[in-house]
Amino acid sequence: MHMRKFLFLSVVLMLAGLTSWAQRNITGRVTDVNGNPVPGASVMVQNTQVGTVSKDDGTFSLAVPASARKLVITAIGMATQEVAIGSESTITVSMQAGNEQNLQEVVISSLGVRRDKKTLGYSTSSISGEDLTATRQANITNALASKVSGVRVTGSGGAFTGSRVLIRGNTSVTGVSSPLYVVDGVPIDNGGGGTALQTGTTTTNRAFDLNPDDIETMTVLKGAAATSQYGSRGAGGVILITTKRGRTRAKSSVELISSYNIIQTNRLPEYQNTYAQGANGVFNPNVSTSWGPEIAGQTVTNFFGQQEPLKAYPDNVRDLFKTGYGLQNTISFSGGGERTSYRVSYGNNGETFVIAKNRLDRNNLSINLNSDVSSKLNLNSYINYTNTTSRRTQQGNQLSNPVFRAWFTPRSYDLTNLPYYDVNGNQTFYGGEDNPYWSIENVRYNDEVNRVFGNLGLRYNFSSWLNADFKVGADFFNFFSHGFDEVGIRGGGNTNSSPTGGVIENRNNTRNLNSYFTLNANRKYGDFGFTFSIGNEITENKTQTAQIIGRTLIVKGYDQIGNTVTFAPSTTFSKRRIVGFFGDLVVDYKNWVSLNIKARNDLVSTLAPENNSVFYPAAALSINPTEIFPEIKGNIVSNIKLRANIGKVGNSPGPYNTLNYAAFANPADGFGPNIQFPFNGQGAFTISNGAGNPELRPEFTKEWEIGTELGFWNNRITLEYSHYQRMLTEGLFSVPYSAASGITSIFLNAGELKTNGNEASITVIPLRTSKGLNWTINANYTQFKTIVERLAPGVQNIFLGGFTTPNIRLVAGDEYGQIYGTQYRRDAQGRLLLNAAGLPLATTSVEKIGNPNPRFTVGITNSISYKGFDFSVLLDIRSGGDIYSRNLADLRRNGVTIETAEFPRYDKTGVLQKPYQFEGVDANGNPVKVPLSAEQYWGNNGKYVAAEGYIVSTSWKRIREATLTYSLPRKLVDRTPFGNIELGIFGRNLLRFSITPPVVLV
């Protein structure tokens, strides 16, 4: 009720302030010397506070007083222009490059509002479309890596999976901390992107459905003060995407962008090729280890019962990997008339992987239209259709993953050429896993996504300083996947139906609807400037899923769900709605000081009615000492800005957590046998063991931030720095409960997380000559640490994922997401405890063994341009962080890597050598010095007896990206039908320097 009164009074006051005077409308366009539009240019009537800002296509419309004589136009990087109005009603302004020291920089802020960066009291970072597409990343989440301070990007880096983007740390205890993606003012879904563990394949995150060639700019809003206007969805940060548009009064043009890249494994483990398949120095064709005899051409009987000379196959693992490719094409048509503009584009992306039978295809069709229906009314629309299809092989910790155990194929096994079918067409292989080539052919998966998203917007200008915006958006997509496991499968595959085979099908339908209405005012009174917005947002998200699993194939090789004996169907339904009201006020004094106050109130459907009203306030302050005291400016100091802010955002719980719901019954007493329903033709339901909670509240994140922005030597050096602290309270997670009550857990607000962080970015221009030689260095630094301050009473830790050992946990008082597992046993002095055989002992309990979080990350981009040539290289630095490397352990304990053969295993007479030794003591503290063989040292009873032995560092330095382009001279291009011709080469993940041995790098 209070919020409604506030909105009503605000509207009344705004309308009451309307004044009328004799005026006329001026329309125009702001361009650079080449005729390209200049968006965000300030257009002011001289000696008044009447003004506007040019649109993305450079056009503007302004109601000017009858007494107006001149317009003053300013823009970042351009010299100020004064243009006489005269009797003209249409004006075109061509701007020249100017002194950057005295000009404004316009950035995109929350809700897509353009703001002078000097007035922002919080940190934002922007990436141009050119930078996003420089190395032709098909997935925009991968393109963010190492380019924005405060943003941590992790993942495989391939289009097949995308990357996880984390802005300033975790903002949920066990839920999602991902940012909200907003395209042209309307949020879109970025679900998917999961990684398989024991069954299935990876999936692609839905940000992949965006064609990077359609993106004009990407702006990252980081802190609570910047994202509070997005309410219950802005806790993890917001990524604002502005798409490319046509230009009014521009001739029709065609743009064609085409790129081709090859994808290779540039690093594989370094293998030994001296010792054969077997154990304890004896050849054995039925084991997976390479602890057999030295390879000397002796005759042995292989797995197929055939005699052959013993030899090594150095490329038996390398041959499994193929050369993949990526092909991207985009063609766009754009132009415009006096009042309208358009851009239509079609994009096609095809990509294969380094494993056969993996392919990802995307087709995009987008249309962007804009029309000035009248001098007061503007209509704009954007629509994108995407069709994505893929074929994939199995991944994760399962026996059907082609590379899970192929890594440690015995060095004397000809994996490339030996058969994997017997005479009856059944799988044959020495191990208990699926032969990699058999799995690629017989454990299949494919999916398809059809998606439509877009928006329609109306803007009405009541006057030069007051307008209303209304925008509706929709995001619809359906997902279909089909998996097939052939008879004879040994691993989990798609259906976990070893060895009888199975078929699985999934159908998911998602519908997201949004509407925005805002009333916006921008007016100056004397030296004071006021910008004010109030509005309403309504969003609804609906998802339906259906799955059916058929197990036990009737006819071998027949890939149909009807060709199975048993069926297990399941369905889900989810729906949520948020109705939000918001206000945003900016008060600016002479560009000296700017105060921004925001507020939003959400009504959330996933909370009980008595708790569903949630309030999110924020405030930000910026001070510009160089504007207050102009004498500070000089040859050294160009700009000094100080900023501070505080805000509050939140994460609402998912649907259906406030009540108790029925579930399929599966009664058991812990001893068995269990009763399986349907039983004697009867179904059964019971109340779910996990209880809902009608008193749930959102997870709240309160954050404060202080920072500065500095410029020196005519902005040849610029620095931005922020320090922040965010506190998550009311953390949501499932808390164990006494089973005697009839439930085993209850969903509660109980946890607290505290994050402290520092981020910085610096730009240095060491070289800029009149002959066109320019060298620019951009660097960014990210450091944050999230501590689990508190969990629920009686809850010692929260299990996030993994196994009994290892696993990932939250523990009160420790950093978020620590790795737990068995440790080496040690005495009070920290010395290893060894048994009589000289081997380490493992703890029976699970302890902390690693921290996956890096201490800091750094990205450094060097760009050099000269006479049409542009060269850029991005160095990515990560310091600290651990990983539990099962792959590295498998390689070593199976005796296939070079380090396991650094010493001869046997002397010339065949005597076992023991060059290794663990340093430690027995239970009484007496030193134990027992020589060990390589097989003992690297084995499951040696280094890898405890999970602690699997931990390795993830510190690295890598050349993440490099590009070289050449633009043909204008005098040559003018002789062709093209507007611009640019050729280039690029590379990704070219070099990596790390103390950790590689497993594979793509």
XYZ file of C-alpha atoms in Angstrom, residues 636-893:
258
model
C 49.534 15.201 -15.227
C 46.045 14.915 -13.695
C 43.159 14.582 -16.127
C 40.368 13.263 -13.953
C 39.637 12.270 -10.362
C 36.360 10.673 -9.390
C 35.358 9.183 -6.032
C 32.324 6.958 -5.620
C 30.512 5.021 -2.916
C 27.301 3.039 -2.798
C 25.207 0.695 -0.740
C 22.387 -1.579 -1.821
C 20.303 -4.645 -1.189
C 19.225 -7.405 -3.587
C 17.868 -10.895 -3.137
C 17.254 -14.423 -4.374
C 13.725 -15.726 -3.976
C 13.228 -19.451 -3.344
C 12.143 -21.659 -6.199
C 8.492 -22.656 -6.664
C 6.728 -25.059 -4.319
C 8.967 -24.781 -1.268
C 6.379 -23.319 1.107
C 4.046 -26.338 1.360
C 4.252 -30.123 1.720
C 3.556 -32.166 -1.395
C 2.799 -35.793 -2.217
C 5.465 -38.092 -3.642
C 5.627 -41.658 -4.907
C 5.737 -44.049 -1.985
C 8.796 -46.226 -1.492
C 8.496 -47.636 2.020
C 11.564 -49.243 3.589
C 12.792 -50.203 7.045
C 16.498 -49.997 6.303
C 16.904 -53.775 6.205
C 14.804 -54.805 3.193
C 13.294 -56.032 1.107
C 11.617 -52.774 0.060
C 8.089 -52.553 -1.290
C 8.134 -51.332 -4.869
C 5.035 -49.594 -6.183
C 2.958 -50.245 -8.220
C 2.391 -53.334 -6.043
C -0.264 -55.862 -7.054
C -1.593 -53.277 -9.474
C -1.892 -50.593 -6.808
C -0.104 -47.271 -6.790
C 0.819 -45.395 -3.633
C 1.714 -41.871 -2.605
C 2.959 -40.348 0.608
C 3.924 -36.926 1.900
C 7.416 -36.003 0.726
C 10.269 -36.481 3.202
C 11.356 -32.915 2.469
C 8.960 -30.505 4.170
C 8.041 -27.068 2.861
C 8.095 -23.923 4.970
C 5.409 -21.199 4.723
C 7.702 -18.752 6.568
C 10.377 -18.692 3.871
C 11.927 -15.373 2.905
C 14.364 -14.518 0.099
C 18.105 -14.738 0.495
C 19.170 -11.113 0.975
C 22.501 -9.690 -0.140
C 23.531 -6.341 1.326
C 26.571 -4.734 -0.235
C 28.618 -1.579 0.128
C 31.304 -0.418 -2.251
C 33.853 2.379 -2.415
C 35.985 3.192 -5.421
C 37.798 5.696 -7.541
C 38.396 6.477 -11.205
C 41.575 8.322 -12.127
C 43.008 9.707 -15.347
C 46.559 10.971 -15.951
C 48.503 12.561 -18.784
C 45.480 13.465 -20.884
C 43.962 10.060 -20.023
C 46.910 8.178 -21.478
C 46.719 6.310 -18.167
C 43.335 5.556 -16.573
C 42.690 3.536 -13.439
C 39.508 2.238 -11.848
C 39.485 0.560 -8.440
C 36.721 -0.811 -6.213
C 36.642 -2.389 -2.776
C 33.403 -3.997 -1.675
C 31.852 -6.122 1.015
C 28.672 -8.095 0.582
C 26.762 -9.999 3.245
C 24.262 -12.689 2.360
C 21.707 -13.362 5.078
C 18.686 -15.649 5.280
C 20.517 -18.240 3.181
C 18.210 -20.948 1.851
C 18.999 -24.637 2.159
C 17.533 -27.951 3.276
C 18.213 -28.663 6.965
C 18.159 -32.248 8.360
C 15.219 -33.024 10.642
C 14.357 -35.891 12.973
C 12.822 -38.770 10.992
C 10.567 -39.489 13.982
C 8.559 -36.428 12.943
C 7.629 -38.038 9.635
C 10.052 -35.932 7.567
C 13.815 -35.970 7.118
C 14.504 -32.348 6.141
C 12.959 -28.883 6.062
C 13.744 -25.899 3.839
C 14.884 -22.943 5.975
C 16.423 -19.462 5.929
C 19.523 -20.132 7.978
C 22.892 -19.461 6.322
C 25.126 -16.409 6.049
C 27.926 -15.709 3.577
C 30.365 -12.802 3.697
C 32.395 -11.677 0.684
C 35.223 -9.160 0.632
C 36.694 -8.219 -2.702
C 38.948 -5.896 -4.645
C 38.920 -5.223 -8.359
C 40.880 -2.907 -10.581
C 41.341 -2.090 -14.230
C 44.009 0.023 -15.842
C 44.489 1.302 -19.372
C 47.861 2.579 -20.540
C 48.635 4.078 -23.957
C 52.455 3.929 -24.141
C 52.560 4.905 -27.786
C 50.399 7.076 -30.026
C 51.995 8.698 -33.072
C 50.793 10.997 -35.820
C 51.678 8.288 -38.346
C 49.046 5.951 -36.918
C 51.159 3.699 -34.699
C 49.233 3.003 -31.471
C 49.935 0.673 -28.576
C 47.346 0.166 -25.818
C 47.555 -2.029 -22.717
C 44.395 -2.980 -20.840
C 44.686 -4.940 -17.612
C 42.137 -6.082 -15.048
C 42.509 -7.603 -11.594
C 39.916 -9.638 -9.680
C 40.128 -10.830 -6.086
C 37.306 -11.883 -3.804
C 36.834 -14.328 -0.961
C 33.528 -15.697 0.301
C 33.380 -17.006 3.868
C 30.566 -19.158 5.251
C 29.739 -17.163 8.374
C 26.933 -19.316 9.713
C 24.797 -22.376 8.989
C 21.690 -23.607 10.745
C 21.958 -24.609 14.432
C 23.194 -28.182 14.625
C 24.321 -28.233 10.979
C 28.076 -28.692 10.771
C 28.368 -28.628 6.988
C 26.387 -28.723 3.766
C 27.214 -31.284 1.091
C 27.268 -29.579 -2.320
C 28.350 -32.492 -4.501
C 30.712 -35.392 -5.020
C 31.136 -38.714 -3.251
C 31.913 -39.940 0.239
C 35.467 -39.003 -0.665
C 36.078 -36.551 -2.239
C 33.248 -34.027 -1.982
C 32.571 -30.295 -1.955
C 31.234 -28.781 1.272
C 30.197 -25.605 2.984
C 31.622 -25.397 6.494
C 30.959 -22.546 8.914
C 34.015 -20.318 9.306
C 35.693 -21.504 6.102
C 35.778 -20.308 2.505
C 32.935 -21.288 0.193
C 33.071 -24.695 -1.507
C 36.072 -26.444 0.020
C 37.258 -29.890 -1.112
C 36.971 -32.641 1.497
C 38.340 -36.167 1.431
C 40.640 -38.589 3.194
C 44.048 -37.245 4.226
C 47.417 -38.824 4.824
C 47.734 -39.646 8.504
C 50.289 -37.518 10.316
C 51.670 -37.270 13.823
C 51.507 -34.187 16.042
C 54.560 -32.767 14.270
C 52.957 -33.087 10.847
C 55.109 -36.057 9.748
C 53.597 -38.773 7.566
C 52.663 -41.959 9.383
C 53.907 -44.971 7.444
C 53.231 -48.677 7.820
C 55.910 -51.334 8.011
C 56.028 -51.525 4.205
C 56.933 -47.822 4.067
C 53.598 -46.790 2.616
C 51.433 -43.895 3.865
C 48.246 -44.441 5.834
C 44.911 -42.745 5.147
C 42.557 -41.232 7.686
C 39.232 -42.952 8.220
C 37.542 -39.564 8.517
C 37.000 -36.984 5.786
C 38.962 -33.751 6.200
C 39.606 -30.573 4.236
C 42.153 -31.277 1.495
C 41.865 -28.383 -0.963
C 40.500 -24.974 -1.864
C 39.241 -24.602 -5.459
C 39.005 -20.801 -5.281
C 41.878 -18.801 -6.813
C 43.552 -16.055 -4.786
C 43.260 -13.666 -7.725
C 43.010 -13.536 -11.504
C 44.530 -11.061 -13.964
C 43.842 -10.376 -17.630
C 46.270 -8.314 -19.710
C 45.501 -7.301 -23.302
C 48.142 -5.736 -25.527
C 46.825 -4.093 -28.707
C 48.986 -2.606 -31.450
C 47.644 -0.959 -34.594
C 49.445 0.525 -37.583
C 48.239 1.425 -41.087
C 45.358 -1.026 -41.205
C 47.065 -3.754 -39.187
C 45.706 -4.612 -35.735
C 47.385 -7.113 -33.442
C 46.018 -8.104 -30.026
C 47.017 -10.730 -27.476
C 45.291 -11.591 -24.178
C 47.313 -13.034 -21.298
C 45.278 -14.828 -18.628
C 46.837 -15.286 -15.169
C 45.317 -17.336 -12.355
C 47.015 -17.565 -8.984
C 46.042 -20.244 -6.492
C 43.195 -22.704 -6.315
C 43.172 -26.495 -6.184
C 41.513 -29.268 -8.144
C 40.927 -32.931 -7.387
C 42.416 -34.537 -10.504
C 41.118 -38.076 -10.964
C 42.509 -38.118 -14.503
C 46.063 -37.305 -13.425
C 45.881 -39.950 -10.695
C 44.591 -42.543 -13.174
C 47.480 -41.835 -15.527
C 50.082 -42.263 -12.817
C 48.688 -45.169 -10.839
